[in-house]
């Protein structure tokens, strides 16, 4: 039971399907990629010279074996996701303020 919780525990808290799947080793994660393709989820993958890029929507050429490279890819992707979420939140806040100001403005 503990192994199941460790492997799938995060899935129960998901609000729905993910917007994308990021994969470091496209050969090793081929089942996850096939499932994502069946669900219409775009796949972003690190593709090494010995990997097949056919099922990857957004190919990032790179070494998927070196620990330093994998750390770099994961860190860059996490930073990009956080920056994107922050940007989306700031855009939503700006739009809400604009709509609020439009409601309060006198009609011409």
PDB file of C-alpha atoms in Angstrom:
ATOM      1  CA  UNK A   1       0.000   0.000   0.000  1.00  0.00           C
ATOM      2  CA  UNK A   2       2.870   2.352   0.813  1.00  0.00           C
ATOM      3  CA  UNK A   3       4.455   1.685  -2.584  1.00  0.00           C
ATOM      4  CA  UNK A   4       1.163   2.471  -4.332  1.00  0.00           C
ATOM      5  CA  UNK A   5       0.772   5.706  -2.357  1.00  0.00           C
ATOM      6  CA  UNK A   6       4.339   6.722  -3.181  1.00  0.00           C
ATOM      7  CA  UNK A   7       3.897   5.960  -6.896  1.00  0.00           C
ATOM      8  CA  UNK A   8       0.418   7.411  -7.434  1.00  0.00           C
ATOM      9  CA  UNK A   9      -0.244   9.619  -4.405  1.00  0.00           C
ATOM     10  CA  UNK A  10       0.043  12.873  -6.341  1.00  0.00           C
ATOM     11  CA  UNK A  11      -2.528  11.798  -8.928  1.00  0.00           C
ATOM     12  CA  UNK A  12      -5.410  11.808  -6.438  1.00  0.00           C
ATOM     13  CA  UNK A  13      -4.885  15.533  -5.790  1.00  0.00           C
ATOM     14  CA  UNK A  14      -4.933  16.525  -9.462  1.00  0.00           C
ATOM     15  CA  UNK A  15      -7.867  18.669 -10.512  1.00  0.00           C
ATOM     16  CA  UNK A  16      -7.944  17.186 -14.002  1.00  0.00           C
ATOM     17  CA  UNK A  17      -5.660  16.258 -16.852  1.00  0.00           C
ATOM     18  CA  UNK A  18      -2.282  17.983 -17.059  1.00  0.00           C
ATOM     19  CA  UNK A  19      -1.711  20.618 -19.726  1.00  0.00           C
ATOM     20  CA  UNK A  20       1.471  18.869 -20.897  1.00  0.00           C
ATOM     21  CA  UNK A  21       3.800  15.960 -20.146  1.00  0.00           C
ATOM     22  CA  UNK A  22       7.529  16.623 -19.715  1.00  0.00           C
ATOM     23  CA  UNK A  23       9.720  13.546 -20.154  1.00  0.00           C
ATOM     24  CA  UNK A  24      13.471  13.196 -19.705  1.00  0.00           C
ATOM     25  CA  UNK A  25      13.944   9.687 -21.200  1.00  0.00           C
ATOM     26  CA  UNK A  26      11.416   9.183 -24.005  1.00  0.00           C
ATOM     27  CA  UNK A  27      12.359   5.522 -24.507  1.00  0.00           C
ATOM     28  CA  UNK A  28      11.966   4.616 -20.833  1.00  0.00           C
ATOM     29  CA  UNK A  29       8.666   6.514 -20.481  1.00  0.00           C
ATOM     30  CA  UNK A  30       7.094   5.241 -23.717  1.00  0.00           C
ATOM     31  CA  UNK A  31       3.920   4.009 -21.971  1.00  0.00           C
ATOM     32  CA  UNK A  32       3.303   7.413 -20.369  1.00  0.00           C
ATOM     33  CA  UNK A  33       3.868   9.056 -23.745  1.00  0.00           C
ATOM     34  CA  UNK A  34       1.367   6.725 -25.447  1.00  0.00           C
ATOM     35  CA  UNK A  35      -1.227   7.434 -22.744  1.00  0.00           C
ATOM     36  CA  UNK A  36      -0.668  11.185 -23.097  1.00  0.00           C
ATOM     37  CA  UNK A  37      -1.077  10.962 -26.872  1.00  0.00           C
ATOM     38  CA  UNK A  38      -4.340   9.000 -26.444  1.00  0.00           C
ATOM     39  CA  UNK A  39      -5.645  11.730 -24.120  1.00  0.00           C
ATOM     40  CA  UNK A  40      -4.521  14.561 -26.395  1.00  0.00           C
ATOM     41  CA  UNK A  41      -1.893  15.828 -23.956  1.00  0.00           C
ATOM     42  CA  UNK A  42       1.132  17.394 -25.690  1.00  0.00           C
ATOM     43  CA  UNK A  43       4.471  15.767 -24.918  1.00  0.00           C
ATOM     44  CA  UNK A  44       7.684  17.713 -24.338  1.00  0.00           C
ATOM     45  CA  UNK A  45      10.703  15.438 -24.289  1.00  0.00           C
ATOM     46  CA  UNK A  46      14.457  15.352 -24.044  1.00  0.00           C
ATOM     47  CA  UNK A  47      15.472  13.240 -27.030  1.00  0.00           C
ATOM     48  CA  UNK A  48      18.933  11.713 -27.164  1.00  0.00           C
ATOM     49  CA  UNK A  49      20.558  10.518 -30.390  1.00  0.00           C
ATOM     50  CA  UNK A  50      19.549   6.943 -29.538  1.00  0.00           C
ATOM     51  CA  UNK A  51      15.858   7.823 -28.968  1.00  0.00           C
ATOM     52  CA  UNK A  52      12.864   7.916 -31.305  1.00  0.00           C
ATOM     53  CA  UNK A  53      11.283  11.403 -31.429  1.00  0.00           C
ATOM     54  CA  UNK A  54       8.163  10.328 -33.369  1.00  0.00           C
ATOM     55  CA  UNK A  55       5.689  10.530 -30.455  1.00  0.00           C
ATOM     56  CA  UNK A  56       7.146  13.715 -28.957  1.00  0.00           C
ATOM     57  CA  UNK A  57       5.372  16.949 -29.885  1.00  0.00           C
ATOM     58  CA  UNK A  58       8.112  19.302 -28.680  1.00  0.00           C
ATOM     59  CA  UNK A  59      11.581  17.801 -29.032  1.00  0.00           C
ATOM     60  CA  UNK A  60      14.463  19.112 -26.944  1.00  0.00           C
ATOM     61  CA  UNK A  61      17.670  17.509 -28.230  1.00  0.00           C
ATOM     62  CA  UNK A  62      19.964  16.557 -25.392  1.00  0.00           C
ATOM     63  CA  UNK A  63      21.679  13.958 -23.271  1.00  0.00           C
ATOM     64  CA  UNK A  64      19.169  12.040 -21.159  1.00  0.00           C
ATOM     65  CA  UNK A  65      21.789   9.967 -19.314  1.00  0.00           C
ATOM     66  CA  UNK A  66      24.073  12.461 -17.548  1.00  0.00           C
ATOM     67  CA  UNK A  67      22.931  13.461 -14.057  1.00  0.00           C
ATOM     68  CA  UNK A  68      24.103  17.066 -14.485  1.00  0.00           C
ATOM     69  CA  UNK A  69      22.194  17.398 -17.754  1.00  0.00           C
ATOM     70  CA  UNK A  70      19.014  15.896 -16.278  1.00  0.00           C
ATOM     71  CA  UNK A  71      19.283  18.244 -13.295  1.00  0.00           C
ATOM     72  CA  UNK A  72      19.669  21.196 -15.662  1.00  0.00           C
ATOM     73  CA  UNK A  73      16.623  20.171 -17.750  1.00  0.00           C
ATOM     74  CA  UNK A  74      14.407  19.569 -14.727  1.00  0.00           C
ATOM     75  CA  UNK A  75      15.473  22.822 -13.076  1.00  0.00           C
ATOM     76  CA  UNK A  76      14.925  24.843 -16.256  1.00  0.00           C
ATOM     77  CA  UNK A  77      11.486  23.297 -16.810  1.00  0.00           C
ATOM     78  CA  UNK A  78      10.451  23.918 -13.190  1.00  0.00           C
ATOM     79  CA  UNK A  79      11.626  27.541 -13.412  1.00  0.00           C
ATOM     80  CA  UNK A  80       9.732  28.032 -16.690  1.00  0.00           C
ATOM     81  CA  UNK A  81       6.536  26.574 -15.215  1.00  0.00           C
ATOM     82  CA  UNK A  82       6.745  28.806 -12.147  1.00  0.00           C
ATOM     83  CA  UNK A  83       7.451  31.882 -14.287  1.00  0.00           C
ATOM     84  CA  UNK A  84       4.523  31.021 -16.556  1.00  0.00           C
ATOM     85  CA  UNK A  85       2.151  30.595 -13.622  1.00  0.00           C
ATOM     86  CA  UNK A  86       3.312  33.899 -12.130  1.00  0.00           C
ATOM     87  CA  UNK A  87       2.815  35.660 -15.469  1.00  0.00           C
ATOM     88  CA  UNK A  88      -0.654  34.162 -15.933  1.00  0.00           C
ATOM     89  CA  UNK A  89      -1.638  35.273 -12.432  1.00  0.00           C
ATOM     90  CA  UNK A  90      -0.388  38.821 -13.039  1.00  0.00           C
ATOM     91  CA  UNK A  91      -2.318  38.953 -16.330  1.00  0.00           C
ATOM     92  CA  UNK A  92      -5.486  37.735 -14.612  1.00  0.00           C
ATOM     93  CA  UNK A  93      -5.065  40.348 -11.867  1.00  0.00           C
ATOM     94  CA  UNK A  94      -4.516  43.119 -14.432  1.00  0.00           C
ATOM     95  CA  UNK A  95      -7.592  42.050 -16.385  1.00  0.00           C
ATOM     96  CA  UNK A  96      -9.701  41.962 -13.221  1.00  0.00           C
ATOM     97  CA  UNK A  97      -8.528  45.470 -12.281  1.00  0.00           C
ATOM     98  CA  UNK A  98      -9.312  46.709 -15.790  1.00  0.00           C
ATOM     99  CA  UNK A  99     -12.812  45.243 -15.681  1.00  0.00           C
ATOM    100  CA  UNK A 100     -13.391  46.734 -12.232  1.00  0.00           C
ATOM    101  CA  UNK A 101     -12.237  50.167 -13.422  1.00  0.00           C
ATOM    102  CA  UNK A 102     -14.518  49.922 -16.461  1.00  0.00           C
ATOM    103  CA  UNK A 103     -17.517  49.218 -14.215  1.00  0.00           C
ATOM    104  CA  UNK A 104     -16.727  52.198 -11.993  1.00  0.00           C
ATOM    105  CA  UNK A 105     -16.088  54.640 -14.859  1.00  0.00           C
ATOM    106  CA  UNK A 106     -18.933  57.013 -15.687  1.00  0.00           C
ATOM    107  CA  UNK A 107     -20.725  56.272 -18.923  1.00  0.00           C
ATOM    108  CA  UNK A 108     -20.223  58.763 -21.735  1.00  0.00           C
TER     109      UNK A 108
END
